Amino acid sequence: MAIPEDLGREHARIELVLYVPEPQPEHLNLLRGCAALASEPDTWLGHGHTIPNGQPPSPLFPGSELSALLLMPTVLEPDAFLSDHLTDDGDPVSFLWIVPITAAELELKLEKGLPALLQAFDEGGLSHVLDESRPSLA
């Protein structure tokens, strides 16, 4: 990825993680789309970044309120420690959890910051497993 020089090489390599009850083609397409963004010039993916699904954002899944993505460090302990042992060409590989979010959650993050959104997730009991039909927690 084309990361800013001040970030260092520890952010140069990432693997994207999406926790789902059962993988479906649309989940793989979502992962592929995010991975393709990382190869765009002057683009990089990192903790706290958000990606709307178009302008204005449209649903990621049929009948869903989820219309954007938030990138977070993985929350599952075994995955969180994989980066301690995994390298690619000498660079550590980080894992980012793709969290589909609603337009209201995206607005909350943009207006009040990531901590406010994370607090809403904690209070609402956001599961690490994707629920395409979950309501907004904002």
PDB file of C-alpha atoms in Angstrom:
ATOM      1  CA  MET A   1       0.000   0.000   0.000  1.00  0.00           C
ATOM      2  CA  ALA A   2       1.031   3.584  -0.498  1.00  0.00           C
ATOM      3  CA  ILE A   3       1.228   4.472   3.202  1.00  0.00           C
ATOM      4  CA  PRO A   4       2.366   7.879   4.439  1.00  0.00           C
ATOM      5  CA  GLU A   5       6.095   7.830   5.193  1.00  0.00           C
ATOM      6  CA  ASP A   6       5.591   8.839   8.827  1.00  0.00           C
ATOM      7  CA  LEU A   7       3.615   5.659   9.581  1.00  0.00           C
ATOM      8  CA  GLY A   8       6.447   3.184   9.125  1.00  0.00           C
ATOM      9  CA  ARG A   9       6.569  -0.249   7.554  1.00  0.00           C
ATOM     10  CA  GLU A  10       4.403  -1.887  10.232  1.00  0.00           C
ATOM     11  CA  HIS A  11       1.357  -0.535   8.370  1.00  0.00           C
ATOM     12  CA  ALA A  12       2.458  -1.558   4.888  1.00  0.00           C
ATOM     13  CA  ARG A  13       0.959  -5.055   4.889  1.00  0.00           C
ATOM     14  CA  ILE A  14      -2.561  -5.910   5.970  1.00  0.00           C
ATOM     15  CA  GLU A  15      -4.969  -8.787   5.757  1.00  0.00           C
ATOM     16  CA  LEU A  16      -8.672  -8.059   5.820  1.00  0.00           C
ATOM     17  CA  VAL A  17     -10.979 -10.090   8.053  1.00  0.00           C
ATOM     18  CA  LEU A  18     -14.753 -10.359   7.822  1.00  0.00           C
ATOM     19  CA  TYR A  19     -16.461 -12.610  10.356  1.00  0.00           C
ATOM     20  CA  VAL A  20     -19.598 -14.179   8.903  1.00  0.00           C
ATOM     21  CA  PRO A  21     -21.877 -17.048   9.977  1.00  0.00           C
ATOM     22  CA  GLU A  22     -21.368 -18.712   6.588  1.00  0.00           C
ATOM     23  CA  PRO A  23     -19.343 -17.241   3.692  1.00  0.00           C
ATOM     24  CA  GLN A  24     -21.425 -16.114   0.730  1.00  0.00           C
ATOM     25  CA  PRO A  25     -20.317 -14.731  -2.662  1.00  0.00           C
ATOM     26  CA  GLU A  26     -21.277 -11.173  -1.610  1.00  0.00           C
ATOM     27  CA  HIS A  27     -18.933 -11.443   1.389  1.00  0.00           C
ATOM     28  CA  LEU A  28     -16.054 -12.451  -0.865  1.00  0.00           C
ATOM     29  CA  ASN A  29     -16.882  -9.592  -3.231  1.00  0.00           C
ATOM     30  CA  LEU A  30     -16.798  -7.187  -0.296  1.00  0.00           C
ATOM     31  CA  LEU A  31     -13.345  -8.428   0.704  1.00  0.00           C
ATOM     32  CA  ARG A  32     -12.105  -8.221  -2.895  1.00  0.00           C
ATOM     33  CA  GLY A  33     -13.423  -4.682  -3.267  1.00  0.00           C
ATOM     34  CA  CYS A  34     -11.635  -3.519  -0.125  1.00  0.00           C
ATOM     35  CA  ALA A  35      -8.431  -5.246  -1.172  1.00  0.00           C
ATOM     36  CA  ALA A  36      -8.604  -3.528  -4.560  1.00  0.00           C
ATOM     37  CA  LEU A  37      -8.782  -0.130  -2.829  1.00  0.00           C
ATOM     38  CA  ALA A  38      -5.421  -0.787  -1.199  1.00  0.00           C
ATOM     39  CA  SER A  39      -3.742  -0.978  -4.605  1.00  0.00           C
ATOM     40  CA  GLU A  40      -5.093   2.409  -5.758  1.00  0.00           C
ATOM     41  CA  PRO A  41      -2.474   5.179  -5.997  1.00  0.00           C
ATOM     42  CA  ASP A  42      -2.266   7.367  -2.885  1.00  0.00           C
ATOM     43  CA  THR A  43      -4.685   5.089  -1.030  1.00  0.00           C
ATOM     44  CA  TRP A  44      -4.094   3.029   2.064  1.00  0.00           C
ATOM     45  CA  LEU A  45      -6.279   1.190   4.546  1.00  0.00           C
ATOM     46  CA  GLY A  46      -5.852   1.582   8.286  1.00  0.00           C
ATOM     47  CA  HIS A  47      -7.500   1.435  11.686  1.00  0.00           C
ATOM     48  CA  GLY A  48     -10.504   3.743  11.913  1.00  0.00           C
ATOM     49  CA  HIS A  49     -10.844   4.339   8.181  1.00  0.00           C
ATOM     50  CA  THR A  50     -14.370   4.346   6.797  1.00  0.00           C
ATOM     51  CA  ILE A  51     -15.470   3.495   3.276  1.00  0.00           C
ATOM     52  CA  PRO A  52     -18.972   4.482   2.124  1.00  0.00           C
ATOM     53  CA  ASN A  53     -20.663   2.250  -0.440  1.00  0.00           C
ATOM     54  CA  GLY A  54     -21.023   4.954  -3.090  1.00  0.00           C
ATOM     55  CA  GLN A  55     -22.204   8.555  -2.864  1.00  0.00           C
ATOM     56  CA  PRO A  56     -24.722   8.648  -1.377  1.00  0.00           C
ATOM     57  CA  PRO A  57     -24.032   5.323   0.341  1.00  0.00           C
ATOM     58  CA  SER A  58     -26.278   2.467  -0.746  1.00  0.00           C
ATOM     59  CA  PRO A  59     -26.963  -0.823   1.074  1.00  0.00           C
ATOM     60  CA  LEU A  60     -24.165  -3.383   1.038  1.00  0.00           C
ATOM     61  CA  PHE A  61     -26.702  -6.224   1.136  1.00  0.00           C
ATOM     62  CA  PRO A  62     -30.325  -6.453  -0.079  1.00  0.00           C
ATOM     63  CA  GLY A  63     -32.757  -5.117   2.522  1.00  0.00           C
ATOM     64  CA  SER A  64     -29.930  -3.998   4.825  1.00  0.00           C
ATOM     65  CA  GLU A  65     -29.257  -0.650   6.521  1.00  0.00           C
ATOM     66  CA  LEU A  66     -25.501  -1.348   6.328  1.00  0.00           C
ATOM     67  CA  SER A  67     -24.052   1.004   3.738  1.00  0.00           C
ATOM     68  CA  ALA A  68     -20.442   1.701   4.714  1.00  0.00           C
ATOM     69  CA  LEU A  69     -17.412  -0.047   6.156  1.00  0.00           C
ATOM     70  CA  LEU A  70     -15.288   0.670   9.190  1.00  0.00           C
ATOM     71  CA  LEU A  71     -11.817  -0.846   9.499  1.00  0.00           C
ATOM     72  CA  MET A  72     -10.778  -1.943  12.984  1.00  0.00           C
ATOM     73  CA  PRO A  73      -8.128  -4.142  14.559  1.00  0.00           C
ATOM     74  CA  THR A  74      -9.443  -7.659  14.869  1.00  0.00           C
ATOM     75  CA  VAL A  75     -11.259  -8.354  18.131  1.00  0.00           C
ATOM     76  CA  LEU A  76     -10.685 -12.094  18.328  1.00  0.00           C
ATOM     77  CA  GLU A  77      -7.666 -12.887  20.447  1.00  0.00           C
ATOM     78  CA  PRO A  78      -6.138 -15.618  18.253  1.00  0.00           C
ATOM     79  CA  ASP A  79      -6.319 -13.339  15.197  1.00  0.00           C
ATOM     80  CA  ALA A  80      -4.962 -10.348  17.105  1.00  0.00           C
ATOM     81  CA  PHE A  81      -1.716 -12.169  17.821  1.00  0.00           C
ATOM     82  CA  LEU A  82      -1.141 -13.575  14.338  1.00  0.00           C
ATOM     83  CA  SER A  83       0.657 -10.380  13.359  1.00  0.00           C
ATOM     84  CA  ASP A  84       3.297 -11.122  16.014  1.00  0.00           C
ATOM     85  CA  HIS A  85       4.467 -14.072  13.900  1.00  0.00           C
ATOM     86  CA  LEU A  86       3.453 -13.302  10.335  1.00  0.00           C
ATOM     87  CA  THR A  87       5.649 -11.262   8.005  1.00  0.00           C
ATOM     88  CA  ASP A  88       5.733 -10.596   4.286  1.00  0.00           C
ATOM     89  CA  ASP A  89       9.065  -9.649   2.776  1.00  0.00           C
ATOM     90  CA  GLY A  90      10.276  -8.671   6.250  1.00  0.00           C
ATOM     91  CA  ASP A  91       7.279  -6.446   7.025  1.00  0.00           C
ATOM     92  CA  PRO A  92       4.822  -7.423   9.759  1.00  0.00           C
ATOM     93  CA  VAL A  93       1.314  -8.237   8.553  1.00  0.00           C
ATOM     94  CA  SER A  94      -1.527  -6.522  10.412  1.00  0.00           C
ATOM     95  CA  PHE A  95      -5.119  -7.717  10.452  1.00  0.00           C
ATOM     96  CA  LEU A  96      -8.037  -5.337   9.978  1.00  0.00           C
ATOM     97  CA  TRP A  97     -11.607  -6.331  10.752  1.00  0.00           C
ATOM     98  CA  ILE A  98     -14.138  -5.066   8.220  1.00  0.00           C
ATOM     99  CA  VAL A  99     -17.186  -3.837  10.137  1.00  0.00           C
ATOM    100  CA  PRO A 100     -20.206  -3.011   7.967  1.00  0.00           C
ATOM    101  CA  ILE A 101     -21.943   0.046   9.444  1.00  0.00           C
ATOM    102  CA  THR A 102     -25.075   2.110   8.820  1.00  0.00           C
ATOM    103  CA  ALA A 103     -25.256   5.663   7.469  1.00  0.00           C
ATOM    104  CA  ALA A 104     -26.157   6.912  10.962  1.00  0.00           C
ATOM    105  CA  GLU A 105     -23.120   5.157  12.446  1.00  0.00           C
ATOM    106  CA  LEU A 106     -20.909   6.648   9.729  1.00  0.00           C
ATOM    107  CA  GLU A 107     -22.276  10.128  10.533  1.00  0.00           C
ATOM    108  CA  LEU A 108     -21.658   9.575  14.247  1.00  0.00           C
ATOM    109  CA  LYS A 109     -18.049   8.627  13.532  1.00  0.00           C
ATOM    110  CA  LEU A 110     -17.508  11.594  11.212  1.00  0.00           C
ATOM    111  CA  GLU A 111     -19.173  14.122  13.546  1.00  0.00           C
ATOM    112  CA  LYS A 112     -18.059  12.927  16.990  1.00  0.00           C
ATOM    113  CA  GLY A 113     -15.105  10.661  16.249  1.00  0.00           C
ATOM    114  CA  LEU A 114     -14.275   7.000  16.460  1.00  0.00           C
ATOM    115  CA  PRO A 115     -14.505   6.807  20.286  1.00  0.00           C
ATOM    116  CA  ALA A 116     -18.171   7.869  20.149  1.00  0.00           C
ATOM    117  CA  LEU A 117     -18.948   5.168  17.593  1.00  0.00           C
ATOM    118  CA  LEU A 118     -17.080   2.521  19.586  1.00  0.00           C
ATOM    119  CA  GLN A 119     -19.048   3.519  22.678  1.00  0.00           C
ATOM    120  CA  ALA A 120     -22.295   3.072  20.735  1.00  0.00           C
ATOM    121  CA  PHE A 121     -21.080  -0.356  19.619  1.00  0.00           C
ATOM    122  CA  ASP A 122     -20.259  -1.324  23.211  1.00  0.00           C
ATOM    123  CA  GLU A 123     -23.598  -0.083  24.517  1.00  0.00           C
ATOM    124  CA  GLY A 124     -25.485  -1.805  21.691  1.00  0.00           C
ATOM    125  CA  GLY A 125     -23.593  -5.087  22.008  1.00  0.00           C
ATOM    126  CA  LEU A 126     -22.185  -5.216  18.470  1.00  0.00           C
ATOM    127  CA  SER A 127     -21.294  -8.790  17.575  1.00  0.00           C
ATOM    128  CA  HIS A 128     -18.074  -9.561  15.726  1.00  0.00           C
ATOM    129  CA  VAL A 129     -20.124 -11.840  13.434  1.00  0.00           C
ATOM    130  CA  LEU A 130     -21.839  -9.964  10.614  1.00  0.00           C
ATOM    131  CA  ASP A 131     -25.598  -9.599  10.919  1.00  0.00           C
ATOM    132  CA  GLU A 132     -26.722  -8.108   7.593  1.00  0.00           C
ATOM    133  CA  SER A 133     -30.089  -7.127   9.083  1.00  0.00           C
ATOM    134  CA  ARG A 134     -28.906  -5.487  12.300  1.00  0.00           C
ATOM    135  CA  PRO A 135     -30.359  -2.061  13.097  1.00  0.00           C
ATOM    136  CA  SER A 136     -28.234   1.034  13.606  1.00  0.00           C
ATOM    137  CA  LEU A 137     -26.572   1.370  16.993  1.00  0.00           C
ATOM    138  CA  ALA A 138     -26.142   5.137  16.612  1.00  0.00           C
TER     139      ALA A 138
END
